[in-house]
Amino acid sequence: MANAAGDMSGTGSAGRVRRRVVVLGGGFAGINAAVALANLPVDVTLVDRKNYHTFQPLLYQVALAVLSPADIAQPIRSILRDHSNIEVLMDEVVGFDLEERQVRLKTGALLVYDYLIVATGSTHSYFGHDDWAKLAPGLKTIEDATEIRRRVLLAFELAERQMLEKGTHPPLNFVIVGGGPTGVELAGAISDIARLYMRNNFRHIDTKQAKVLILEGSPHILGMYPEDLQLKARKQLEALGVELRTGTVVTDVQPGYVMVGDERIDAVVTLWAAGVQASPLGRMLGFETDRKGCVLVDEHLNPKGHPEIFICGDLAHVEQDGRQVPGVAQPAMQMGAYAAKRIGCLVGFEAGSEGREVRGFRYFDKGDMATIGRKAAVAKIEWPFKAHWSGFMAWLAWLMVHIFFLIGFRNRLGVFRQWAWTYLTLQDGARLITGSQDLPGWKDEP
Amino acid sequence: MANAAGDMSGTGSAGRVRRRVVVLGGGFAGINAAVALANLPVDVTLVDRKNYHTFQPLLYQVALAVLSPADIAQPIRSILRDHSNIEVLMDEVVGFDLEERQVRLKTGALLVYDYLIVATGSTHSYFGHDDWAKLAPGLKTIEDATEIRRRVLLAFELAERQMLEKGTHPPLNFVIVGGGPTGVELAGAISDIARLYMRNNFRHIDTKQAKVLILEGSPHILGMYPEDLQLKARKQLEALGVELRTGTVVTDVQPGYVMVGDERIDAVVTLWAAGVQASPLGRMLGFETDRKGCVLVDEHLNPKGHPEIFICGDLAHVEQDGRQVPGVAQPAMQMGAYAAKRIGCLVGFEAGSEGREVRGFRYFDKGDMATIGRKAAVAKIEWPFKAHWSGFMAWLAWLMVHIFFLIGFRNRLGVFRQWAWTYLTLQDGARLITGSQDLPGWKDEP
C-alpha cells in the first residue's frame, strides 16, 4: 500500500520533480481547476464519487422534465480526456493526514499530494431534521432531480386515477420550502407543467387547479437580489398563480402535509429548497469553519497555515468587501482557476523561475439571474454593464448565458434544440416516472 | 365502488350506447390498438403500470449509453392526448371477472368493459432461478437499461481505480447469456464501448483488453435467422473481438462468475438475454397457455369462447403456416391494429350497419434485423423485396427503418442527432453512473 501510494505521489520515484496535485470534487471549481492545471508541469488526480460533472444551474429543468439527465451531465473523463497529465478517479474520500500530505480513500488506499484542492461543494441542510429528507427532497444531484420529477408527475397520475376510479382526489398542492433561486425556479416550472405542458393530457382532473406555494422563512424571496427585483419576481410568480408566504417558518414535515406552527398545510408533494450546508469534508479537514461548515480561508484560498491546500467553491468561506462570496457557479469556477494559477506560480518558484507573484483571489461578479417559468426571469447584471432586468428580456439573457456556459458542445446543441422544441410546442421532453410508484402520504381512499 | 365502476362501463348510464374498450398495456400492441380505436364510436381506457411507452428495439442503446431514456420513451398520455375518446390510467391489474366483464385493479377499483384487449407483453425468464435476476439483469424496461448501463460503466471505473490504487485489476470479462438479437446487440455495443468510445478516457487500464463472451445454449446464435445470416453475424461479431460459444448452457450464476457444468467463467458483469416468459396476466385470465405462458388464440386473436377478448403482442400465441409468430414489435403492432379493426366491425354489426366481415389475422412479415456494433448488421428482408443483407448495407437499412418507426416526431429528430454525433465523434451520449456504486462480486482487494 505504501508503495502504491508512493508511486502515485510523484515524489517517490527518483528523478521526478513533477508535483502531484490532487483535486477533490468534479463540480465547477474542480473541473475548472483541473482544466487550468492541464498546461502546467504537474500531474493531477481528480477524485469524485460520481463519474460525471453536473451543470447544476439547470438541474431544476431535469426535475421538471424539460431536459434529460444526460443533457446536463457529462462524464468527467470525457471532459478531461485530452489532458494526458490528468487522471480521474471515481472514489470517496474518508479522511486526511495533513502532516504526511495524504488523502485517505474509502477503499483504504492513500493518495499523496504536493498540492491539494478541496472543492466538494455543499448539500442540503434540514436544520437537524434529517428525517425530513425522505419526505421533502432537495435539488443538488441528478438523483435528486429524477426523484423530484417522479413525485411531481406521479401526483398528477394518482389524482387522475383516483378521480377516474372514485370520483374525487385530494387537492394538488405543491409546497416548496424556501424562496431562494432554486425554490423560485421550481415553483415557476411546476406552474408551467400544470398550466401548459399537461394540457389535454388528462380527462378527469383539471391540472390547472394545481396550486404551488412557496414558504420562505425570511421576509423576502430571493434574499440576495436587490429589492426592486424581489418585487418584480413576486409579481411574476403571482402572475403564474404561485402563492408566496414570506416570514413563514416550517416547523414540521410529515407525509402529505407540513406544519407552520399550529397551521397544517396539505402538500401532495413537498420540495426542500431552504438550507444548504457544506460537504462534510470541510469539517474533516480540521480547520476553522463557519456555521454551515464552510472552511475559513485567506486571500489565497488557503486555510490557516497550509499554503499547499486550497478550498474552492461552495466549501470555501470567502469574505469580500464585508460580504460572503455566494455559493453559486461563477465564484466556484473563478476559485478553481485561481487555485490552479497560484499552484503554477508556487511550482515556478520552486523550479527557480522568476514566477510572478499571484495577487489574492477576488470574485469578479458578472451578476445573477433566476428564471420564473418559461418566459420570465430576474437578472441583476454587473458586467459588462450594470442593470436590473426582469420579464422576457431577463429570460432571454438567462437563455444566452446558460447555453454559452454549458460545458461540452454536444450538450449545448442538445439543450438548445430541446428548449426550442419545448418552447414552441409546449411538449415536455422527459416526462418519465421511473422507480417506485408510491408517494409519501398518498392515500388511495378518497 | 359499484357506482364508480358503472360510470366507467359505458353501459350503466341510460341512453349510452357507446361501447367501452379496455386496453391493458401501453406497448406496441396496446398503443396501436388505441390509436386505431380513436376514430371508432367507442370509449377507450388504456391501462399501464408505467406512464410511458418504450421503444423496445432501441433499449440496448440506452443500456450502452448511446441514447438517454427519454429518447426512446414517451408518455402514453402525450401520444394519445389528441384523441378525446381515450383515457389513460396508470394502474396495475390484479384480476379479472370474465363473466361480469370486469378488470380488477390494484387499488380495488373495477373497470367494466364491453371489449378487452390484453397486451401486457413478456418479461425475462430465468428458468426457475429467479435469484439470478439480481446478478444478471435482462433488458426489457428503461430501469433494466439504466441498470445495465450502470454495471458496464462501473466495471471500467472500478478497474481503473484498482489499477491506480493497487496496480492490478480483475479481467474485464463481460458475459452475455443468450445469443438472440438482444444478446448480439448488447455484445456488439459493449465491444464498441471498450474499443472506441472509451478511448483516451482511462490512464491506467487498457479498455481494449475487455472481453465480451456470448454463451448460447442452442447450436446457433440468432436462431430465427437463416443460416447464411447466422454465419455472417458470427463473423462480424468475431471481427469485433466478441467470443461466441454455442451449445453452452449456463448452469449457475454467482456474483463474479457463471458456471457451465464444471467450468467456471469469470464475469465482471453478467447480462441475461436468454429466455422470456409471458406477462402473468396471461395465466391470470384462465385460458389455455403454452409453455411460456402465452395465451392460445384463434384467427381473430380471441381466446376460446370469448369473442369480446383479444390477446395481442408477445402475450398471444399465434400460429401461422405451421410456425409461431415471433414476439417482436411488428407482429405486436399488427395485432393491435387488427383487434381494433375487428372491434369496429363487431360494434358496427350491433349498431345495425352492414359492417363488412373482418378476415382472420395474418402477420405480414417485412423482415427482421439486428445490429452488430456501430456499422454492421444482419437483415432478413421480406418486403418490399426479398433479400439477405449483412454488413454496412444492412446497418444502413436498420438505421432508416428505426428512425422511421420511432413513435413521436421529437424523439425521431433527437435520436438521429444523437446517432450522428456519436457516429462521427465517437463520443457516447449518456455515460452516467446513477444509483448504487456496488457491483455484485467485485472485490476491492487485488
CSV table of N, CA and C in Angstrom, one decimal, chain B residues 272-406:
chain,number,residue,atom,x,y,z
B,272,TRP,N,-28.3,-11.0,-19.0
B,272,TRP,CA,-29.3,-12.1,-19.3
B,272,TRP,C,-30.1,-11.8,-20.5
B,273,ALA,N,-29.9,-12.5,-21.6
B,273,ALA,CA,-30.6,-12.3,-22.8
B,273,ALA,C,-31.1,-13.7,-23.3
B,274,ALA,N,-31.4,-14.6,-22.3
B,274,ALA,CA,-31.6,-16.0,-22.7
B,274,ALA,C,-33.1,-16.3,-22.9
B,275,GLY,N,-33.9,-16.0,-21.9
B,275,GLY,CA,-35.3,-16.5,-22.0
B,275,GLY,C,-36.3,-15.5,-21.7
B,276,VAL,N,-37.5,-15.6,-22.3
B,276,VAL,CA,-38.6,-14.8,-22.0
B,276,VAL,C,-39.8,-15.6,-21.6
B,277,GLN,N,-40.7,-15.0,-20.8
B,277,GLN,CA,-41.9,-15.6,-20.4
B,277,GLN,C,-43.0,-14.6,-20.5
B,278,ALA,N,-44.2,-15.0,-20.7
B,278,ALA,CA,-45.3,-14.1,-20.9
B,278,ALA,C,-45.7,-13.4,-19.6
B,279,SER,N,-46.2,-12.2,-19.7
B,279,SER,CA,-46.7,-11.5,-18.6
B,279,SER,C,-47.7,-12.4,-17.8
B,280,PRO,N,-47.7,-12.3,-16.4
B,280,PRO,CA,-48.5,-13.2,-15.6
B,280,PRO,C,-50.0,-13.0,-15.9
B,281,LEU,N,-50.4,-11.9,-16.5
B,281,LEU,CA,-51.8,-11.7,-16.8
B,281,LEU,C,-52.4,-12.8,-17.7
B,282,GLY,N,-51.5,-13.4,-18.5
B,282,GLY,CA,-51.9,-14.5,-19.4
B,282,GLY,C,-52.5,-15.6,-18.6
B,283,ARG,N,-51.8,-16.1,-17.6
B,283,ARG,CA,-52.3,-17.2,-16.8
B,283,ARG,C,-53.5,-16.8,-15.9
B,284,MET,N,-53.4,-15.5,-15.5
B,284,MET,CA,-54.5,-15.0,-14.6
B,284,MET,C,-55.8,-15.0,-15.3
B,285,LEU,N,-55.8,-14.9,-16.7
B,285,LEU,CA,-57.1,-14.9,-17.4
B,285,LEU,C,-57.8,-16.2,-17.4
B,286,GLY,N,-56.9,-17.3,-17.2
B,286,GLY,CA,-57.5,-18.6,-17.0
B,286,GLY,C,-57.7,-19.4,-18.3
B,287,PHE,N,-57.2,-18.9,-19.4
B,287,PHE,CA,-57.3,-19.6,-20.7
B,287,PHE,C,-56.1,-20.5,-20.9
B,288,GLU,N,-56.2,-21.4,-21.9
B,288,GLU,CA,-55.1,-22.3,-22.1
B,288,GLU,C,-53.8,-21.5,-22.6
B,289,THR,N,-52.7,-21.8,-22.0
B,289,THR,CA,-51.5,-21.1,-22.4
B,289,THR,C,-50.4,-22.1,-22.9
B,290,ASP,N,-49.4,-21.6,-23.6
B,290,ASP,CA,-48.3,-22.5,-23.9
B,290,ASP,C,-47.3,-22.5,-22.8
B,291,ARG,N,-46.1,-23.2,-23.1
B,291,ARG,CA,-45.1,-23.3,-22.1
B,291,ARG,C,-44.6,-22.0,-21.5
B,292,LYS,N,-44.6,-21.0,-22.3
B,292,LYS,CA,-44.1,-19.7,-21.8
B,292,LYS,C,-45.2,-18.8,-21.2
B,293,GLY,N,-46.4,-19.3,-21.2
B,293,GLY,CA,-47.5,-18.6,-20.6
B,293,GLY,C,-48.2,-17.7,-21.6
B,294,CYS,N,-47.9,-17.9,-22.9
B,294,CYS,CA,-48.6,-17.1,-23.9
B,294,CYS,C,-50.0,-17.8,-24.1
B,295,VAL,N,-51.0,-16.9,-24.3
B,295,VAL,CA,-52.4,-17.4,-24.4
B,295,VAL,C,-52.7,-17.9,-25.8
B,296,LEU,N,-53.2,-19.1,-26.0
B,296,LEU,CA,-53.6,-19.6,-27.3
B,296,LEU,C,-54.8,-18.9,-27.8
B,297,VAL,N,-54.7,-18.4,-29.0
B,297,VAL,CA,-55.9,-17.7,-29.6
B,297,VAL,C,-56.2,-18.2,-31.0
B,298,ASP,N,-57.5,-17.9,-31.4
B,298,ASP,CA,-57.9,-18.3,-32.7
B,298,ASP,C,-57.5,-17.2,-33.7
B,299,GLU,N,-58.0,-17.4,-34.9
B,299,GLU,CA,-57.6,-16.5,-36.0
B,299,GLU,C,-58.0,-15.0,-35.8
B,300,HIS,N,-59.0,-14.8,-34.9
B,300,HIS,CA,-59.4,-13.4,-34.6
B,300,HIS,C,-58.7,-12.9,-33.3
B,301,LEU,N,-57.7,-13.6,-32.9
B,301,LEU,CA,-56.9,-13.3,-31.7
B,301,LEU,C,-57.8,-13.4,-30.4
B,302,ASN,N,-58.9,-14.1,-30.5
B,302,ASN,CA,-59.7,-14.4,-29.3
B,302,ASN,C,-59.3,-15.7,-28.6
B,303,PRO,N,-59.3,-15.7,-27.3
B,303,PRO,CA,-59.2,-17.0,-26.6
B,303,PRO,C,-60.5,-17.7,-26.7
B,304,LYS,N,-60.5,-19.0,-26.5
B,304,LYS,CA,-61.6,-19.9,-26.8
B,304,LYS,C,-62.9,-19.4,-26.1
B,305,GLY,N,-64.0,-19.2,-26.8
B,305,GLY,CA,-65.2,-18.9,-26.2
B,305,GLY,C,-65.4,-17.4,-25.8
B,306,HIS,N,-64.5,-16.6,-26.1
B,306,HIS,CA,-64.6,-15.2,-25.7
B,306,HIS,C,-64.3,-14.2,-26.9
B,307,PRO,N,-65.3,-14.0,-27.7
B,307,PRO,CA,-65.1,-13.2,-28.9
B,307,PRO,C,-64.9,-11.7,-28.5
B,308,GLU,N,-65.2,-11.4,-27.2
B,308,GLU,CA,-65.0,-10.0,-26.8
B,308,GLU,C,-63.7,-9.7,-26.2
B,309,ILE,N,-62.8,-10.7,-26.1
B,309,ILE,CA,-61.4,-10.6,-25.6
B,309,ILE,C,-60.4,-10.8,-26.7
B,310,PHE,N,-59.5,-9.9,-26.8
B,310,PHE,CA,-58.4,-10.0,-27.8
B,310,PHE,C,-57.0,-10.1,-27.0
B,311,ILE,N,-56.2,-11.0,-27.4
B,311,ILE,CA,-54.9,-11.1,-26.8
B,311,ILE,C,-53.9,-10.7,-27.9
B,312,CYS,N,-53.1,-9.7,-27.7
B,312,CYS,CA,-52.2,-9.1,-28.7
B,312,CYS,C,-50.7,-9.1,-28.2
B,313,GLY,N,-49.8,-9.1,-29.2
B,313,GLY,CA,-48.4,-8.9,-28.9
B,313,GLY,C,-47.8,-10.1,-28.4
B,314,ASP,N,-46.7,-10.0,-27.6
B,314,ASP,CA,-46.0,-11.1,-27.1
B,314,ASP,C,-46.8,-12.1,-26.3
B,315,LEU,N,-47.9,-11.6,-25.7
B,315,LEU,CA,-48.7,-12.4,-24.8
B,315,LEU,C,-49.5,-13.4,-25.6
B,316,ALA,N,-49.7,-13.2,-26.9
B,316,ALA,CA,-50.5,-14.1,-27.8
B,316,ALA,C,-49.7,-15.2,-28.4
B,317,HIS,N,-50.2,-16.4,-28.4
B,317,HIS,CA,-49.5,-17.5,-29.1
B,317,HIS,C,-50.3,-17.7,-30.4
B,318,VAL,N,-49.8,-17.2,-31.5
B,318,VAL,CA,-50.4,-17.2,-32.8
B,318,VAL,C,-49.6,-18.1,-33.7
B,319,GLU,N,-50.3,-19.1,-34.3
B,319,GLU,CA,-49.6,-20.0,-35.3
B,319,GLU,C,-49.9,-19.5,-36.7
B,320,GLN,N,-48.9,-19.5,-37.5
B,320,GLN,CA,-49.2,-19.1,-38.9
B,320,GLN,C,-48.3,-20.0,-39.8
B,321,ASP,N,-48.9,-20.7,-40.8
B,321,ASP,CA,-48.1,-21.5,-41.7
B,321,ASP,C,-47.2,-22.5,-40.9
B,322,GLY,N,-47.8,-23.0,-39.8
B,322,GLY,CA,-47.0,-24.0,-39.0
B,322,GLY,C,-45.9,-23.5,-38.1
B,323,ARG,N,-45.8,-22.1,-38.0
B,323,ARG,CA,-44.8,-21.6,-37.2
B,323,ARG,C,-45.4,-20.5,-36.2
B,324,GLN,N,-44.8,-20.3,-35.1
B,324,GLN,CA,-45.4,-19.3,-34.2
B,324,GLN,C,-44.9,-17.9,-34.6
B,325,VAL,N,-45.8,-17.0,-34.6
B,325,VAL,CA,-45.5,-15.6,-35.0
B,325,VAL,C,-44.6,-15.1,-33.8
B,326,PRO,N,-43.4,-14.5,-34.2
B,326,PRO,CA,-42.4,-14.1,-33.2
B,326,PRO,C,-42.9,-13.0,-32.3
B,327,GLY,N,-42.3,-12.9,-31.1
B,327,GLY,CA,-42.7,-11.9,-30.1
B,327,GLY,C,-41.8,-10.6,-30.3
B,328,VAL,N,-42.0,-10.0,-31.4
B,328,VAL,CA,-41.2,-8.7,-31.7
B,328,VAL,C,-42.2,-7.6,-32.0
B,329,ALA,N,-41.7,-6.4,-32.3
B,329,ALA,CA,-42.5,-5.2,-32.5
B,329,ALA,C,-43.5,-5.3,-33.6
B,330,GLN,N,-43.1,-5.8,-34.8
B,330,GLN,CA,-44.0,-5.7,-35.9
B,330,GLN,C,-45.3,-6.5,-35.7
B,331,PRO,N,-45.2,-7.8,-35.4
B,331,PRO,CA,-46.5,-8.5,-35.2
B,331,PRO,C,-47.3,-7.9,-34.1
B,332,ALA,N,-46.7,-7.3,-33.0
B,332,ALA,CA,-47.5,-6.7,-32.0
B,332,ALA,C,-48.3,-5.5,-32.5
B,333,MET,N,-47.6,-4.7,-33.3
B,333,MET,CA,-48.3,-3.6,-33.9
B,333,MET,C,-49.5,-4.0,-34.8
B,334,GLN,N,-49.2,-5.0,-35.6
B,334,GLN,CA,-50.3,-5.5,-36.5
B,334,GLN,C,-51.4,-6.1,-35.7
B,335,MET,N,-51.1,-6.9,-34.6
B,335,MET,CA,-52.2,-7.5,-33.8
B,335,MET,C,-53.1,-6.4,-33.2
B,336,GLY,N,-52.4,-5.4,-32.6
B,336,GLY,CA,-53.2,-4.3,-32.0
B,336,GLY,C,-54.1,-3.6,-33.0
B,337,ALA,N,-53.6,-3.3,-34.2
B,337,ALA,CA,-54.4,-2.7,-35.2
B,337,ALA,C,-55.6,-3.7,-35.6
B,338,TYR,N,-55.2,-4.9,-35.7
B,338,TYR,CA,-56.3,-5.9,-36.1
B,338,TYR,C,-57.4,-6.0,-35.1
B,339,ALA,N,-57.0,-6.0,-33.8
B,339,ALA,CA,-58.1,-6.1,-32.8
B,339,ALA,C,-59.0,-4.9,-32.8
B,340,ALA,N,-58.4,-3.7,-33.1
B,340,ALA,CA,-59.2,-2.5,-33.1
B,340,ALA,C,-60.2,-2.6,-34.3
B,341,LYS,N,-59.7,-3.1,-35.5
B,341,LYS,CA,-60.5,-3.2,-36.7
B,341,LYS,C,-61.6,-4.2,-36.4
B,342,ARG,N,-61.3,-5.3,-35.8
B,342,ARG,CA,-62.3,-6.3,-35.5
B,342,ARG,C,-63.4,-5.7,-34.6
B,343,ILE,N,-63.0,-5.0,-33.6
B,343,ILE,CA,-64.0,-4.4,-32.7
B,343,ILE,C,-64.9,-3.4,-33.4
B,344,GLY,N,-64.2,-2.6,-34.3
B,344,GLY,CA,-65.0,-1.7,-35.1
B,344,GLY,C,-66.1,-2.5,-35.9
B,345,CYS,N,-65.7,-3.6,-36.4
B,345,CYS,CA,-66.7,-4.4,-37.2
B,345,CYS,C,-67.8,-4.9,-36.3
B,346,LEU,N,-67.4,-5.4,-35.1
B,346,LEU,CA,-68.5,-6.0,-34.2
B,346,LEU,C,-69.4,-4.9,-33.7
B,347,VAL,N,-68.9,-3.7,-33.4
B,347,VAL,CA,-69.7,-2.6,-33.0
B,347,VAL,C,-70.6,-2.2,-34.1
B,348,GLY,N,-70.1,-2.2,-35.3
B,348,GLY,CA,-70.9,-1.8,-36.5
B,348,GLY,C,-72.1,-2.8,-36.6
B,349,PHE,N,-71.8,-4.1,-36.5
B,349,PHE,CA,-72.9,-5.1,-36.6
B,349,PHE,C,-74.0,-4.8,-35.6
B,350,GLU,N,-73.6,-4.6,-34.3
B,350,GLU,CA,-74.5,-4.3,-33.2
B,350,GLU,C,-75.4,-3.2,-33.6
B,351,ALA,N,-74.8,-2.1,-34.1
B,351,ALA,CA,-75.5,-0.9,-34.4
B,351,ALA,C,-76.4,-1.0,-35.6
B,352,GLY,N,-76.3,-2.2,-36.2
B,352,GLY,CA,-77.2,-2.5,-37.4
B,352,GLY,C,-76.6,-2.1,-38.7
B,353,SER,N,-75.4,-1.6,-38.7
B,353,SER,CA,-74.8,-1.2,-40.0
B,353,SER,C,-74.4,-2.5,-40.7
B,354,GLU,N,-74.1,-2.5,-42.0
B,354,GLU,CA,-73.8,-3.7,-42.7
B,354,GLU,C,-72.5,-4.3,-42.2
B,355,GLY,N,-71.5,-3.5,-41.9
B,355,GLY,CA,-70.3,-4.0,-41.2
B,355,GLY,C,-69.6,-5.1,-41.9
B,356,ARG,N,-68.7,-4.9,-42.8
B,356,ARG,CA,-68.0,-6.0,-43.5
B,356,ARG,C,-67.3,-6.9,-42.6
B,357,GLU,N,-67.4,-8.2,-42.8
B,357,GLU,CA,-66.7,-9.2,-42.0
B,357,GLU,C,-65.2,-8.9,-42.1
B,358,VAL,N,-64.5,-9.0,-41.0
B,358,VAL,CA,-63.1,-8.9,-41.0
B,358,VAL,C,-62.5,-10.3,-41.1
B,359,ARG,N,-61.6,-10.5,-42.0
B,359,ARG,CA,-60.9,-11.8,-42.1
B,359,ARG,C,-60.0,-12.0,-40.9
B,360,GLY,N,-59.5,-13.2,-40.8
B,360,GLY,CA,-58.6,-13.6,-39.7
B,360,GLY,C,-57.3,-12.8,-39.8
B,361,PHE,N,-56.7,-12.7,-38.6
B,361,PHE,CA,-55.4,-12.0,-38.5
B,361,PHE,C,-54.3,-12.8,-39.3
B,362,ARG,N,-53.5,-12.1,-40.1
B,362,ARG,CA,-52.4,-12.7,-40.8
B,362,ARG,C,-51.2,-11.7,-40.6
B,363,TYR,N,-50.1,-12.3,-40.0
B,363,TYR,CA,-48.9,-11.4,-39.9
B,363,TYR,C,-48.2,-11.2,-41.2
B,364,PHE,N,-48.1,-9.9,-41.5
B,364,PHE,CA,-47.4,-9.5,-42.7
B,364,PHE,C,-46.0,-9.2,-42.4
B,365,ASP,N,-45.1,-10.2,-42.7
B,365,ASP,CA,-43.7,-10.1,-42.2
B,365,ASP,C,-42.8,-9.3,-43.2
B,366,LYS,N,-42.3,-8.1,-42.7
B,366,LYS,CA,-41.5,-7.3,-43.6
B,366,LYS,C,-40.0,-7.7,-43.4
B,367,GLY,N,-39.8,-8.5,-42.4
B,367,GLY,CA,-38.4,-8.9,-42.2
B,367,GLY,C,-37.9,-8.6,-40.8
B,368,ASP,N,-36.6,-9.0,-40.6
B,368,ASP,CA,-36.0,-8.8,-39.2
B,368,ASP,C,-34.6,-8.3,-39.4
B,369,MET,N,-34.2,-7.5,-38.4
B,369,MET,CA,-32.8,-7.0,-38.4
B,369,MET,C,-32.2,-7.0,-37.0
B,370,ALA,N,-30.9,-7.1,-37.0
B,370,ALA,CA,-30.2,-7.0,-35.7
B,370,ALA,C,-28.9,-6.3,-36.0
B,371,THR,N,-28.5,-5.3,-35.2
B,371,THR,CA,-27.2,-4.6,-35.4
B,371,THR,C,-26.1,-5.4,-34.7
B,372,ILE,N,-24.9,-5.2,-35.3
B,372,ILE,CA,-23.7,-5.8,-34.7
B,372,ILE,C,-22.7,-4.7,-34.6
B,373,GLY,N,-22.7,-4.0,-33.4
B,373,GLY,CA,-21.8,-2.8,-33.3
B,373,GLY,C,-22.3,-1.7,-34.1
B,374,ARG,N,-21.4,-0.7,-34.3
B,374,ARG,CA,-21.8,0.6,-34.9
B,374,ARG,C,-21.8,0.7,-36.4
B,375,LYS,N,-21.4,-0.3,-37.1
B,375,LYS,CA,-21.6,-0.2,-38.6
B,375,LYS,C,-21.8,-1.5,-39.3
B,376,ALA,N,-22.3,-2.5,-38.6
B,376,ALA,CA,-22.7,-3.7,-39.2
B,376,ALA,C,-24.0,-4.2,-38.7
B,377,ALA,N,-24.6,-5.1,-39.4
B,377,ALA,CA,-25.9,-5.7,-39.0
B,377,ALA,C,-26.2,-6.9,-39.9
B,378,VAL,N,-27.2,-7.6,-39.5
B,378,VAL,CA,-27.8,-8.6,-40.5
B,378,VAL,C,-29.3,-8.2,-40.7
B,379,ALA,N,-29.7,-8.4,-41.9
B,379,ALA,CA,-31.1,-8.1,-42.2
B,379,ALA,C,-31.7,-9.1,-43.1
B,380,LYS,N,-32.8,-9.7,-42.6
B,380,LYS,CA,-33.6,-10.7,-43.5
B,380,LYS,C,-34.8,-9.9,-44.0
B,381,ILE,N,-34.7,-9.4,-45.2
B,381,ILE,CA,-35.8,-8.5,-45.7
B,381,ILE,C,-36.8,-9.4,-46.5
B,382,GLU,N,-38.1,-9.2,-46.1
B,382,GLU,CA,-39.2,-9.9,-46.8
B,382,GLU,C,-40.0,-9.0,-47.7
B,383,TRP,N,-39.9,-7.7,-47.4
B,383,TRP,CA,-40.7,-6.7,-48.1
B,383,TRP,C,-40.0,-5.4,-48.1
B,384,PRO,N,-40.0,-4.7,-49.2
B,384,PRO,CA,-40.8,-4.8,-50.5
B,384,PRO,C,-40.1,-5.8,-51.5
B,385,PHE,N,-39.0,-6.3,-51.1
B,385,PHE,CA,-38.3,-7.4,-51.9
B,385,PHE,C,-37.7,-8.3,-50.9
B,386,LYS,N,-37.4,-9.5,-51.4
B,386,LYS,CA,-36.7,-10.5,-50.5
B,386,LYS,C,-35.2,-10.4,-50.7
B,387,ALA,N,-34.5,-10.4,-49.5
B,387,ALA,CA,-33.1,-10.3,-49.6
B,387,ALA,C,-32.5,-10.6,-48.3
B,388,HIS,N,-31.3,-11.1,-48.3
B,388,HIS,CA,-30.5,-11.3,-47.0
B,388,HIS,C,-29.3,-10.3,-47.1
B,389,TRP,N,-29.3,-9.3,-46.3
B,389,TRP,CA,-28.2,-8.4,-46.3
B,389,TRP,C,-27.4,-8.5,-45.0
B,390,SER,N,-26.1,-8.2,-45.1
B,390,SER,CA,-25.3,-8.1,-43.9
B,390,SER,C,-24.3,-7.0,-44.1
B,391,GLY,N,-23.6,-6.6,-43.0
B,391,GLY,CA,-22.6,-5.6,-43.0
B,391,GLY,C,-23.1,-4.2,-43.0
B,392,PHE,N,-22.5,-3.3,-43.7
B,392,PHE,CA,-22.8,-1.9,-43.6
B,392,PHE,C,-24.2,-1.6,-44.3
B,393,MET,N,-24.5,-2.3,-45.4
B,393,MET,CA,-25.8,-2.1,-46.1
B,393,MET,C,-26.9,-2.4,-45.1
B,394,ALA,N,-26.8,-3.5,-44.4
B,394,ALA,CA,-27.8,-4.0,-43.5
B,394,ALA,C,-27.9,-2.9,-42.4
B,395,TRP,N,-26.8,-2.4,-42.0
B,395,TRP,CA,-26.8,-1.4,-40.9
B,395,TRP,C,-27.5,-0.1,-41.3
B,396,LEU,N,-27.3,0.3,-42.6
B,396,LEU,CA,-28.0,1.5,-43.1
B,396,LEU,C,-29.5,1.2,-43.1
B,397,ALA,N,-29.8,0.0,-43.6
B,397,ALA,CA,-31.3,-0.3,-43.6
B,397,ALA,C,-31.9,-0.3,-42.2
B,398,TRP,N,-31.2,-0.8,-41.3
B,398,TRP,CA,-31.6,-0.8,-39.9
B,398,TRP,C,-31.8,0.6,-39.4
B,399,LEU,N,-30.8,1.5,-39.7
B,399,LEU,CA,-30.9,2.9,-39.3
B,399,LEU,C,-32.2,3.5,-39.8
B,400,MET,N,-32.4,3.3,-41.1
B,400,MET,CA,-33.6,4.0,-41.7
B,400,MET,C,-34.9,3.5,-41.1
B,401,VAL,N,-35.0,2.2,-41.0
B,401,VAL,CA,-36.2,1.6,-40.5
B,401,VAL,C,-36.5,2.1,-39.1
B,402,HIS,N,-35.4,2.2,-38.3
B,402,HIS,CA,-35.6,2.5,-36.9
B,402,HIS,C,-35.9,4.0,-36.7
B,403,ILE,N,-35.3,4.9,-37.5
B,403,ILE,CA,-35.7,6.3,-37.4
B,403,ILE,C,-37.1,6.5,-37.8
B,404,PHE,N,-37.5,5.7,-38.9
B,404,PHE,CA,-38.8,5.9,-39.4
B,404,PHE,C,-39.9,5.4,-38.4
B,405,PHE,N,-39.6,4.4,-37.7
B,405,PHE,CA,-40.7,3.8,-36.9
B,405,PHE,C,-40.7,4.3,-35.4
B,406,LEU,N,-39.7,5.2,-35.1
B,406,LEU,CA,-39.7,5.7,-33.7
B,406,LEU,C,-41.0,6.5,-33.6
